[in-house]
Amino acid sequence: MTLLVPLYVHPAQDPGAWRLLTRAAAAHRLYGVVLNAADGPGVAPDPAFAAASRALRAAGTRVLGYVDLDYGVRPDSAVLDDVDRHRDWYGADGCFFDQVPADASALPVCRRLVRAARQRGAATVVLNPGVHPAPGYARIADLLVTFEGPWTAYVSSFTLPRWTARHPPQRFCHLVYGVPAALAQVAERAAVERGAAVSCAVADTLPNPWAAPPPALLGEAP
């Protein structure tokens, strides 16, 4: 299993969290780190995030720029401007498209945006509808987040559609928050058992559960 780590905290606010990720990169199999300066790249380059991105990439971890699709409402131009800024300001290796629509009717729009992002240099594109979307989404993304939510829902209401069996587990990711500390390893194993080779389980909850690295990284860094 590998980790996709959304870390939504400013490096100046918690420099130790970013140092932990950088140190752990050499010891832990990280799929990547999602960089989110201001619900996207922000309106101007942030030197602290640029430095954090350089350190992660130098340690061998891909950096994915956070881009909000607003469930298909945002104009293409605004989405692709964010893609360009992440690339130009932070050297992002790819994109983490958040709030992705899940219905089949929006698939052509997402396909167009993914194609345009790749043309702009995004080597990796992650789509996060947070649920199992129409099957076609799995064919356009490198990684598909099919669950994002609290541990209680993950335990009580998660279901696995049959179509997911047509794809390898490495194509799916589960992001689970509100996981009791004693159950962190249980959550990781549960993701594997539910067909996701990539995951992240954290103890924090809303409004920002991704303000700290996952417990799975503790002890990984030398």
Short mmCIF file of C-alpha atoms in Angstrom, two decimals:
data_model
loop_
_atom_site.label_atom_id
_atom_site.label_comp_id
_atom_site.label_asym_id
_atom_site.label_seq_id
_atom_site.Cartn_x
_atom_site.Cartn_y
_atom_site.Cartn_z
CA MET A 1 0.00 0.00 0.00
CA THR A 2 1.12 3.54 -0.72
CA LEU A 3 0.08 6.89 0.71
CA LEU A 4 -1.40 9.91 -1.00
CA VAL A 5 -1.01 12.72 1.53
CA PRO A 6 -3.12 15.89 1.33
CA LEU A 7 -1.35 18.38 3.60
CA TYR A 8 -3.46 21.51 3.83
CA VAL A 9 -1.41 23.61 6.22
CA HIS A 10 1.00 26.44 5.49
CA PRO A 11 4.69 25.50 5.84
CA ALA A 12 5.23 28.55 8.08
CA GLN A 13 2.41 27.44 10.37
CA ASP A 14 3.65 23.86 10.75
CA PRO A 15 7.14 23.49 9.28
CA GLY A 16 7.62 20.24 11.18
CA ALA A 17 4.81 18.58 9.23
CA TRP A 18 6.47 19.40 5.91
CA ARG A 19 9.89 18.31 7.18
CA LEU A 20 8.37 15.01 8.27
CA LEU A 21 7.00 14.39 4.79
CA THR A 22 10.33 15.22 3.20
CA ARG A 23 12.28 12.97 5.57
CA ALA A 24 9.75 10.17 5.20
CA ALA A 25 9.85 10.30 1.41
CA ALA A 26 13.03 8.24 1.28
CA ALA A 27 11.75 5.69 3.80
CA HIS A 28 8.08 5.37 2.85
CA ARG A 29 6.41 4.58 -0.45
CA LEU A 30 4.50 7.80 -1.06
CA TYR A 31 2.26 8.07 -4.08
CA GLY A 32 2.48 11.83 -3.72
CA VAL A 33 1.67 14.93 -1.70
CA VAL A 34 -1.18 17.30 -2.53
CA LEU A 35 -0.07 20.93 -2.33
CA ASN A 36 -2.88 23.36 -1.57
CA ALA A 37 -1.69 26.92 -1.04
CA ALA A 38 -5.09 28.65 -1.01
CA ASP A 39 -7.83 26.32 -2.25
CA GLY A 40 -5.57 26.13 -5.27
CA PRO A 41 -2.26 27.81 -6.13
CA GLY A 42 -3.32 31.22 -4.81
CA VAL A 43 -3.14 34.56 -6.59
CA ALA A 44 0.65 34.90 -6.37
CA PRO A 45 3.57 32.54 -5.79
CA ASP A 46 4.14 31.63 -2.16
CA PRO A 47 7.89 31.14 -1.48
CA ALA A 48 7.20 28.83 1.48
CA PHE A 49 5.17 26.42 -0.62
CA ALA A 50 7.70 26.65 -3.44
CA ALA A 51 10.48 25.64 -1.05
CA ALA A 52 8.39 22.79 0.37
CA SER A 53 7.65 21.53 -3.13
CA ARG A 54 11.32 21.63 -4.13
CA ALA A 55 12.29 19.66 -1.04
CA LEU A 56 9.66 16.99 -1.65
CA ARG A 57 10.56 16.60 -5.30
CA ALA A 58 14.25 16.42 -4.50
CA ALA A 59 13.41 13.60 -2.05
CA GLY A 60 11.72 11.70 -4.86
CA THR A 61 8.05 12.43 -4.09
CA ARG A 62 5.68 13.74 -6.73
CA VAL A 63 3.85 16.97 -5.90
CA LEU A 64 0.25 17.32 -7.05
CA GLY A 65 -1.29 20.76 -7.28
CA TYR A 66 -4.77 21.12 -5.78
CA VAL A 67 -7.35 22.27 -8.35
CA ASP A 68 -11.03 22.69 -7.46
CA LEU A 69 -13.52 21.69 -10.18
CA ASP A 70 -16.51 22.73 -8.04
CA TYR A 71 -18.38 19.70 -9.37
CA GLY A 72 -18.06 20.91 -12.95
CA VAL A 73 -19.25 24.47 -12.32
CA ARG A 74 -15.89 26.26 -12.65
CA PRO A 75 -15.04 27.44 -16.16
CA ASP A 76 -12.35 25.51 -18.01
CA SER A 77 -10.20 28.63 -18.19
CA ALA A 78 -10.13 29.03 -14.39
CA VAL A 79 -9.31 25.35 -13.87
CA LEU A 80 -6.49 25.39 -16.39
CA ASP A 81 -5.09 28.66 -15.03
CA ASP A 82 -4.68 26.84 -11.71
CA VAL A 83 -2.93 23.97 -13.48
CA ASP A 84 -0.51 26.41 -15.10
CA ARG A 85 0.20 28.25 -11.85
CA HIS A 86 0.92 25.06 -9.94
CA ARG A 87 3.37 24.07 -12.67
CA ASP A 88 5.03 27.47 -13.02
CA TRP A 89 5.12 28.52 -9.36
CA TYR A 90 5.63 25.23 -7.53
CA GLY A 91 7.00 22.84 -10.14
CA ALA A 92 4.04 20.50 -9.62
CA ASP A 93 4.36 17.10 -11.27
CA GLY A 94 0.63 16.79 -11.74
CA CYS A 95 -2.84 17.74 -10.54
CA PHE A 96 -5.23 16.72 -7.81
CA PHE A 97 -8.66 17.62 -9.18
CA ASP A 98 -11.02 17.98 -6.22
CA GLN A 99 -14.82 18.15 -6.07
CA VAL A 100 -15.06 16.21 -9.30
CA PRO A 101 -18.57 15.39 -10.53
CA ALA A 102 -19.48 11.72 -10.42
CA ASP A 103 -22.29 11.38 -12.96
CA ALA A 104 -21.77 10.14 -16.51
CA SER A 105 -23.14 13.35 -18.05
CA ALA A 106 -20.11 15.32 -16.79
CA LEU A 107 -17.58 12.81 -18.08
CA PRO A 108 -16.90 14.66 -21.38
CA VAL A 109 -16.05 17.85 -19.45
CA CYS A 110 -13.67 15.99 -17.13
CA ARG A 111 -12.11 14.14 -20.04
CA ARG A 112 -11.45 17.46 -21.76
CA LEU A 113 -9.88 18.97 -18.65
CA VAL A 114 -7.67 15.95 -18.01
CA ARG A 115 -6.47 15.99 -21.61
CA ALA A 116 -5.70 19.72 -21.39
CA ALA A 117 -3.85 19.26 -18.07
CA ARG A 118 -1.67 16.57 -19.60
CA GLN A 119 -0.92 18.82 -22.56
CA ARG A 120 0.25 21.42 -20.03
CA GLY A 121 2.74 18.99 -18.53
CA ALA A 122 0.75 17.20 -15.82
CA ALA A 123 2.35 13.76 -15.69
CA THR A 124 -0.11 12.52 -13.06
CA VAL A 125 -3.79 13.39 -12.76
CA VAL A 126 -5.82 12.38 -9.72
CA LEU A 127 -9.60 12.77 -9.75
CA ASN A 128 -11.45 13.09 -6.44
CA PRO A 129 -15.22 12.72 -6.65
CA GLY A 130 -15.04 11.24 -3.13
CA VAL A 131 -17.47 8.48 -4.14
CA HIS A 132 -17.58 5.79 -6.79
CA PRO A 133 -18.41 7.72 -9.96
CA ALA A 134 -19.60 6.45 -13.33
CA PRO A 135 -17.12 3.79 -14.52
CA GLY A 136 -15.69 5.94 -17.32
CA TYR A 137 -13.86 8.18 -14.85
CA ALA A 138 -11.44 5.38 -14.03
CA ARG A 139 -10.26 5.34 -17.64
CA ILE A 140 -9.21 8.99 -17.75
CA ALA A 141 -7.42 9.30 -14.39
CA ASP A 142 -4.13 7.89 -13.14
CA LEU A 143 -5.72 7.60 -9.71
CA LEU A 144 -9.37 7.83 -8.68
CA VAL A 145 -10.42 8.74 -5.12
CA THR A 146 -13.57 6.70 -4.60
CA PHE A 147 -14.02 7.51 -0.93
CA GLU A 148 -13.39 10.65 1.06
CA GLY A 149 -15.20 10.90 4.35
CA PRO A 150 -15.32 10.02 8.04
CA TRP A 151 -14.31 6.69 9.50
CA THR A 152 -17.86 6.09 10.76
CA ALA A 153 -19.22 6.20 7.20
CA TYR A 154 -16.33 4.12 5.89
CA VAL A 155 -17.19 1.40 8.39
CA SER A 156 -20.97 1.53 8.09
CA SER A 157 -21.92 2.42 4.52
CA PHE A 158 -19.04 1.76 2.10
CA THR A 159 -19.97 -0.39 -0.90
CA LEU A 160 -17.80 -1.62 -3.76
CA PRO A 161 -19.35 -1.57 -7.26
CA ARG A 162 -18.58 -4.54 -9.48
CA TRP A 163 -17.01 -2.42 -12.22
CA THR A 164 -14.01 -1.62 -10.01
CA ALA A 165 -12.79 -5.22 -10.43
CA ARG A 166 -11.89 -4.37 -14.04
CA HIS A 167 -9.07 -2.11 -12.78
CA PRO A 168 -6.05 -2.82 -10.58
CA PRO A 169 -6.13 -1.60 -6.95
CA GLN A 170 -3.30 0.83 -7.78
CA ARG A 171 -5.87 2.95 -9.63
CA PHE A 172 -8.00 3.62 -6.53
CA CYS A 173 -7.53 5.70 -3.39
CA HIS A 174 -9.48 6.11 -0.15
CA LEU A 175 -9.13 9.20 2.05
CA VAL A 176 -10.51 8.60 5.54
CA TYR A 177 -10.59 11.06 8.41
CA GLY A 178 -11.70 10.88 12.03
CA VAL A 179 -9.93 7.55 12.46
CA PRO A 180 -9.27 6.75 16.14
CA ALA A 181 -5.54 6.59 16.75
CA ALA A 182 -5.72 2.97 17.85
CA LEU A 183 -7.36 2.01 14.56
CA ALA A 184 -4.97 3.71 12.12
CA GLN A 185 -3.47 0.44 10.94
CA VAL A 186 -6.92 -1.13 10.74
CA ALA A 187 -7.99 1.68 8.41
CA GLU A 188 -4.99 1.07 6.17
CA ARG A 189 -5.73 -2.64 5.95
CA ALA A 190 -9.40 -1.91 5.28
CA ALA A 191 -8.49 0.18 2.23
CA VAL A 192 -6.48 -2.70 0.78
CA GLU A 193 -9.28 -5.15 1.48
CA ARG A 194 -11.70 -2.79 -0.27
CA GLY A 195 -9.66 -2.62 -3.44
CA ALA A 196 -7.63 0.58 -2.94
CA ALA A 197 -3.85 0.26 -2.97
CA VAL A 198 -3.48 3.99 -2.22
CA SER A 199 -4.95 5.63 0.88
CA CYS A 200 -4.56 8.12 3.69
CA ALA A 201 -6.09 7.78 7.15
CA VAL A 202 -5.94 10.63 9.67
CA ALA A 203 -7.34 11.29 13.11
CA ASP A 204 -8.46 14.89 12.58
CA THR A 205 -11.96 15.82 11.45
CA LEU A 206 -13.75 18.65 9.67
CA PRO A 207 -13.39 21.49 8.89
CA ASN A 208 -9.84 20.58 7.83
CA PRO A 209 -8.91 16.98 8.55
CA TRP A 210 -5.81 17.25 6.34
CA ALA A 211 -3.89 19.74 8.49
CA ALA A 212 -1.37 17.14 9.68
CA PRO A 213 0.46 14.15 8.19
CA PRO A 214 -1.10 10.71 8.69
CA PRO A 215 -0.01 8.62 11.68
CA ALA A 216 1.30 6.05 9.20
CA LEU A 217 4.26 8.34 8.59
CA LEU A 218 5.25 8.61 12.22
CA GLY A 219 8.25 6.44 12.78
CA GLU A 220 8.98 6.20 9.05
CA ALA A 221 11.30 9.19 9.01
CA PRO A 222 14.83 8.52 10.21
#
